[in-house]
mmCIF file of C-alpha atoms in Angstrom:
data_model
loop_
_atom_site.group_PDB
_atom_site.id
_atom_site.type_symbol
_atom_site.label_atom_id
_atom_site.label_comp_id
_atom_site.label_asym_id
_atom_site.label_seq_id
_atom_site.Cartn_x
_atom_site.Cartn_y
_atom_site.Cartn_z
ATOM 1 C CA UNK A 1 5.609 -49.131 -11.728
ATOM 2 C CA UNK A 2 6.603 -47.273 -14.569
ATOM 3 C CA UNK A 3 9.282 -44.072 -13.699
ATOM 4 C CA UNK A 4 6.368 -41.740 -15.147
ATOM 5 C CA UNK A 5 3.630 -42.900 -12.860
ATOM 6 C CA UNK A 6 6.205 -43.477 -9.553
ATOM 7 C CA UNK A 7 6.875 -39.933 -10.066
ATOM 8 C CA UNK A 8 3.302 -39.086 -10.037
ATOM 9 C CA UNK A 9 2.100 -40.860 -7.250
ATOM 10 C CA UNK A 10 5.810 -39.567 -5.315
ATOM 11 C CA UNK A 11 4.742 -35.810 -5.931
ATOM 12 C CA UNK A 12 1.004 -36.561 -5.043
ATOM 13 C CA UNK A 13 2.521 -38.083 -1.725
ATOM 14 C CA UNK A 14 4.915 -35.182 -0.538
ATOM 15 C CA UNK A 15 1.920 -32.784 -1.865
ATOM 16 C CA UNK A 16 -0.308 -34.472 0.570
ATOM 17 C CA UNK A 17 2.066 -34.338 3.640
ATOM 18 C CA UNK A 18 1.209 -30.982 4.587
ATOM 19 C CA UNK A 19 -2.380 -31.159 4.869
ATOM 20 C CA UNK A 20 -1.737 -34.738 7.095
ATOM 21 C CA UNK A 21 0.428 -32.557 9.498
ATOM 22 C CA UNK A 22 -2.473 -29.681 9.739
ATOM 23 C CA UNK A 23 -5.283 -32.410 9.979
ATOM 24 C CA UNK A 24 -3.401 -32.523 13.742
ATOM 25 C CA UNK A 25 -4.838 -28.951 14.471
ATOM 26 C CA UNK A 26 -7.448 -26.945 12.440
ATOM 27 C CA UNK A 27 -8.453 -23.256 13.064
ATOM 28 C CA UNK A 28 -11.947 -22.611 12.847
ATOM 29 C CA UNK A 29 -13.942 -19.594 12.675
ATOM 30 C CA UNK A 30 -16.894 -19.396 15.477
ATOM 31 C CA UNK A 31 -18.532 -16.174 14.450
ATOM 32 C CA UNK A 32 -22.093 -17.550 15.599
ATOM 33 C CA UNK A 33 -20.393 -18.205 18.691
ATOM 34 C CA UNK A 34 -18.611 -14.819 19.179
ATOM 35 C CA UNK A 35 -20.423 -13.770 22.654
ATOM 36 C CA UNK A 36 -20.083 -10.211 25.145
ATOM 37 C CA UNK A 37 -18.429 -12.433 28.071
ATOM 38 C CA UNK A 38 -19.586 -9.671 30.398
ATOM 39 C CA UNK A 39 -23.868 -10.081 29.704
ATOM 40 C CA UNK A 40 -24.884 -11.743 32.608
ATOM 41 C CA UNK A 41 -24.462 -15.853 33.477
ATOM 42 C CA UNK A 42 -28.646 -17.572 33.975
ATOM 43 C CA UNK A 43 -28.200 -20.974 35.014
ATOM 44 C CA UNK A 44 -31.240 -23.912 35.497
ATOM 45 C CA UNK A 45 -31.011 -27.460 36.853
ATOM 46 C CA UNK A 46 -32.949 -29.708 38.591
ATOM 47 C CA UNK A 47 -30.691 -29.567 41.783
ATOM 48 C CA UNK A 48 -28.401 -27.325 43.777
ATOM 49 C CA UNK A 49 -25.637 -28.187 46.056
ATOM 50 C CA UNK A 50 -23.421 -24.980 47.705
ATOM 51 C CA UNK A 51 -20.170 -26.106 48.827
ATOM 52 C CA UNK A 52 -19.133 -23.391 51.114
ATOM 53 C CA UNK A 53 -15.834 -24.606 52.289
ATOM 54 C CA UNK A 54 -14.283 -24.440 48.407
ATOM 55 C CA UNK A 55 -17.153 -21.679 47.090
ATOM 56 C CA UNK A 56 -18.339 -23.437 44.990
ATOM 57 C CA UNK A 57 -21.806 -24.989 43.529
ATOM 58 C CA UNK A 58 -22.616 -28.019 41.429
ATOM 59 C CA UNK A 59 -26.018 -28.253 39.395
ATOM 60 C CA UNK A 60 -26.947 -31.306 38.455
ATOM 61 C CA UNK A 61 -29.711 -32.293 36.131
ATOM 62 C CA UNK A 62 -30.778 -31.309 32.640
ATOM 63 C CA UNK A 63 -28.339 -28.109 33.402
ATOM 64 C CA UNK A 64 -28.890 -24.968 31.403
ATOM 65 C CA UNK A 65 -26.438 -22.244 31.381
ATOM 66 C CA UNK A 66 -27.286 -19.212 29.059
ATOM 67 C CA UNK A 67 -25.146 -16.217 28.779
ATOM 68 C CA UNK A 68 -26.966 -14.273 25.855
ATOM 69 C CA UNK A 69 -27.194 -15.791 22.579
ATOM 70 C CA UNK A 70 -24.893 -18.706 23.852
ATOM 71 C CA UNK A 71 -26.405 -22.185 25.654
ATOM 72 C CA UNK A 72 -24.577 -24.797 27.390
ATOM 73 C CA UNK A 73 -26.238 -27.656 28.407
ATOM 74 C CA UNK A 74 -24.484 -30.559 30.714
ATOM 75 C CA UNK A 75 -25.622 -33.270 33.202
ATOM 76 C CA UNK A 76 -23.635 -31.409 35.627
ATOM 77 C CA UNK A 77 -22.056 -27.957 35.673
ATOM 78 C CA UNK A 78 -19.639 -27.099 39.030
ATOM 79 C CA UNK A 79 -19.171 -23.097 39.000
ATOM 80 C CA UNK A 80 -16.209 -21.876 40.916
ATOM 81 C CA UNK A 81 -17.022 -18.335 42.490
ATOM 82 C CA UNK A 82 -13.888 -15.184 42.602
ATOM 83 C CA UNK A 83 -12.251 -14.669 45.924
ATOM 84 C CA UNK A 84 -15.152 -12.533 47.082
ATOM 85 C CA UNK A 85 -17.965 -14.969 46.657
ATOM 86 C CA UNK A 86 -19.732 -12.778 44.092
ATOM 87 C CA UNK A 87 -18.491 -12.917 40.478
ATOM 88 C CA UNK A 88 -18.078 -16.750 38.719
ATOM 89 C CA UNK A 89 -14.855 -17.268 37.502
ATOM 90 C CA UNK A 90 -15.432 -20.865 35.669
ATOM 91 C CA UNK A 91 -17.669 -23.264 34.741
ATOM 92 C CA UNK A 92 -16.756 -27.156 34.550
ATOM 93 C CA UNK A 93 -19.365 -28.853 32.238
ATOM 94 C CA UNK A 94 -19.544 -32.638 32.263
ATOM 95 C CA UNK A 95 -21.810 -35.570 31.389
ATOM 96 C CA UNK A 96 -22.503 -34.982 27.553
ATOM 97 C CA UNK A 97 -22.189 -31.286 26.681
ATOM 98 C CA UNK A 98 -23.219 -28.800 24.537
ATOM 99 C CA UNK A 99 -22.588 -25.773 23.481
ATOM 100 C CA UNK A 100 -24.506 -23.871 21.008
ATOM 101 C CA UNK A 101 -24.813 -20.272 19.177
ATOM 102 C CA UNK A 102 -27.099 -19.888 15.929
ATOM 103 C CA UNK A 103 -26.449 -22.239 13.569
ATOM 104 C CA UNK A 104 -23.033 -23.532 15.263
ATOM 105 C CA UNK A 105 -23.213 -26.159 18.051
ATOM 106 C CA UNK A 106 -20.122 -28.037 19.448
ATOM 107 C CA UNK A 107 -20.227 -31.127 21.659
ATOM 108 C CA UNK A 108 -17.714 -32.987 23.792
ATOM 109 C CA UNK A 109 -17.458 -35.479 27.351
ATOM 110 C CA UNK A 110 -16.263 -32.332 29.793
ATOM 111 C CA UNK A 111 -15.930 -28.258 29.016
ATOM 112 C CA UNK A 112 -14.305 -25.339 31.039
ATOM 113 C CA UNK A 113 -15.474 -22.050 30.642
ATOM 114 C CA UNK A 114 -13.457 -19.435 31.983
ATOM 115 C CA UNK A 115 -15.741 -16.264 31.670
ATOM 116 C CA UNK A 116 -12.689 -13.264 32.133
ATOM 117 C CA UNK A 117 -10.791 -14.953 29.303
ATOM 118 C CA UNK A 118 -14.028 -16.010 27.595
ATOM 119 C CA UNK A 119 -12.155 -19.230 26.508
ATOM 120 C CA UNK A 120 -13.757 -22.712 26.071
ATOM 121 C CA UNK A 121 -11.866 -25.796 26.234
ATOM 122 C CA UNK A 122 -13.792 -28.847 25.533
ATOM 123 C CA UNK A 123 -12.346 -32.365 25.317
ATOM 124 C CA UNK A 124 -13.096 -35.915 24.942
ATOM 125 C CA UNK A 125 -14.773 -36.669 20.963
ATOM 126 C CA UNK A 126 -15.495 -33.315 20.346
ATOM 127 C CA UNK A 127 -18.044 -32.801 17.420
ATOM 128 C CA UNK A 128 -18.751 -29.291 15.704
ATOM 129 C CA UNK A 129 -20.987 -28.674 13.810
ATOM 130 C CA UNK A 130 -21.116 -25.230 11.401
ATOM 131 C CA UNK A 131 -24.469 -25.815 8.876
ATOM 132 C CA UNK A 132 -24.191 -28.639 7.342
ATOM 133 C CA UNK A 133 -20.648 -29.439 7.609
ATOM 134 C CA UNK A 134 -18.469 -31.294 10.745
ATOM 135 C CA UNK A 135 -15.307 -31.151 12.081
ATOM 136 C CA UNK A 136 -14.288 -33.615 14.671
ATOM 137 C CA UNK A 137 -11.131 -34.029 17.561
ATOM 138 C CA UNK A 138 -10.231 -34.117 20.696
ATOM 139 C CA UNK A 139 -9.798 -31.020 22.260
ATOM 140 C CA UNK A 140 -11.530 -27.600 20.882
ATOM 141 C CA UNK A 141 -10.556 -24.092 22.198
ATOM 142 C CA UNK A 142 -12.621 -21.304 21.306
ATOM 143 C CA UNK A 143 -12.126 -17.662 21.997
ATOM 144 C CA UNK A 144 -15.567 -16.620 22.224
ATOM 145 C CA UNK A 145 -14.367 -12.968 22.329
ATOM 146 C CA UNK A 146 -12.815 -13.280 19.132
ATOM 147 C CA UNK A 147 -15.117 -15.856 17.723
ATOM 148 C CA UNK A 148 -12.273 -18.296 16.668
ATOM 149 C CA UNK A 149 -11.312 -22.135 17.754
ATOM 150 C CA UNK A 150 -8.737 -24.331 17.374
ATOM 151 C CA UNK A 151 -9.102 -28.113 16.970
ATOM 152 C CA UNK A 152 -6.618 -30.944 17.951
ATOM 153 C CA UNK A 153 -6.175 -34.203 18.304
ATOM 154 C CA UNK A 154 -6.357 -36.113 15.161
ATOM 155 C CA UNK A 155 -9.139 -33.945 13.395
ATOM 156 C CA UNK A 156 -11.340 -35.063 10.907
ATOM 157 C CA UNK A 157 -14.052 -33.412 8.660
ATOM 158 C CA UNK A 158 -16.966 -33.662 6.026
ATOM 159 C CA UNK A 159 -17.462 -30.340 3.608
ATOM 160 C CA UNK A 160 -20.765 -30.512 2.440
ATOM 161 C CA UNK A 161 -20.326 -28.964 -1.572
ATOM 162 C CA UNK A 162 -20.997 -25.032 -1.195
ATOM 163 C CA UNK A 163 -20.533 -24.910 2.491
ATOM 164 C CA UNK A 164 -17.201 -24.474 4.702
ATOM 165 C CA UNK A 165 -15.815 -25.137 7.928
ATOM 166 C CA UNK A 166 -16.003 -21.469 9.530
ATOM 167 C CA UNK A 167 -14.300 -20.209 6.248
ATOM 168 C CA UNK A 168 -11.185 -22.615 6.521
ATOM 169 C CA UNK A 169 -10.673 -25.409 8.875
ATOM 170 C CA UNK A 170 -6.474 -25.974 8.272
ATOM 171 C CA UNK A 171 -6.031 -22.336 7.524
ATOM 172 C CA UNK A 172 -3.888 -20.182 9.630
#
C-alpha cells in the first residue's frame, strides 16, 4: 500500500473506533412507550395459580397485561404483590415477550417490570422495533416514565432512509 492510501484507510480506522465502542450500548428514545405507571394494571390469561405462601400469582397462557396505552404479552407472567397483599410491585414476563406502545414494539426471552420505578428490563435477543427501523441486543432498559431505553450487549441496527432509531440510537 501506497503511504497516501495507508493513511487513508489508518484515519478511516481510528474514525470508526468510536462508533464500535458505542455499538456496545445505544440510547434510544421510547416516546410511544412513555406510560402514567400509576393508571391501573388489567391482566388476562388462560390460567391462574395464587401462591399464598410467597404472594404471589403466575398466569399462564396467551397472557395479556395492559396498563393504558402499553401491552405486554408473555406465555407466562408471575406478579409479585407489596407487603400488604394489595398493590403489585413487579411483573416477571417469560416465554416470548412483548411489549408494545403505538408504533414501537420491543421483544425479548424474559422481562421485569417494576411498576414504582416504571423500569423495564428485558433480556435474551431483544428486538425493537421504532417504524420501520430495528435495533437489536441483549438487554434493553426502558424508563417508561421518561420514555427513554438503553441497549447493550453487542447492538446492532438497520436505518431505513428518512427514518431514525428514536431520534439517535448511539447518542448520549
Amino acid at each position: 500500500m501506497s503511504h497516501p492510501l495507508l493513511s487513508l484507510v489508518l484515519a478511516c480506522t481510528l474514525a470508526a473506533a468510536p462508533l464500535a465502542a458505542r455499538a456496545q450500548g445505544a440510547t434510544v428514545a421510547f416516546g410511544g412507550l412513555q406510560q402514567d405507571t400509576s393508571l391501573p394494571v388489567e391482566i388476562q390469561a388462560d390460567q391462574l395459580a395464587v401462591n399464598q405462601a410467597d404472594g404471589s400469582a403466575t398466569f399462564t397462557g396467551n397472557v395479556l397485561v395492559g396498563q393504558g396505552e402499553m401491552r405486554l404479552s408473555a406465555g407466562e407472567v408471575r406478579v409479585e404483590y407489596g407487603p400488604e397483599g394489595g398493590s403489585i410491585e413487579r411483573l416477571h414476563a417469560s416465554g416470548g415477550v412483548t411489549l408494545a406502545n403505538k408504533a414501537e414494539a420491543a421483544e425479548s426471552v424474559e422481562a421485569v417490570y417494576t411498576i414504582a420505578s416504571g423500569q423495564v428490563v428485558m433480556t435474551g435477543d431483544v428486538l425493537l422495533t421504532q417504524g420501520q427501523s430495528a435495533l437489536s441486543g441483549q438487554k434493553l432498559v426502558i424508563d417508561l416514565k421518561a420514555g427513554t431505553g438503553v441497549m447493550e450487549g453487542r447492538v446492532q441496527t438497520v436505518f431505513q432512509p428518512g427514518g431514525s432509531v428514536g431520534g439517535g440510537a448511539g447518542s448520549e
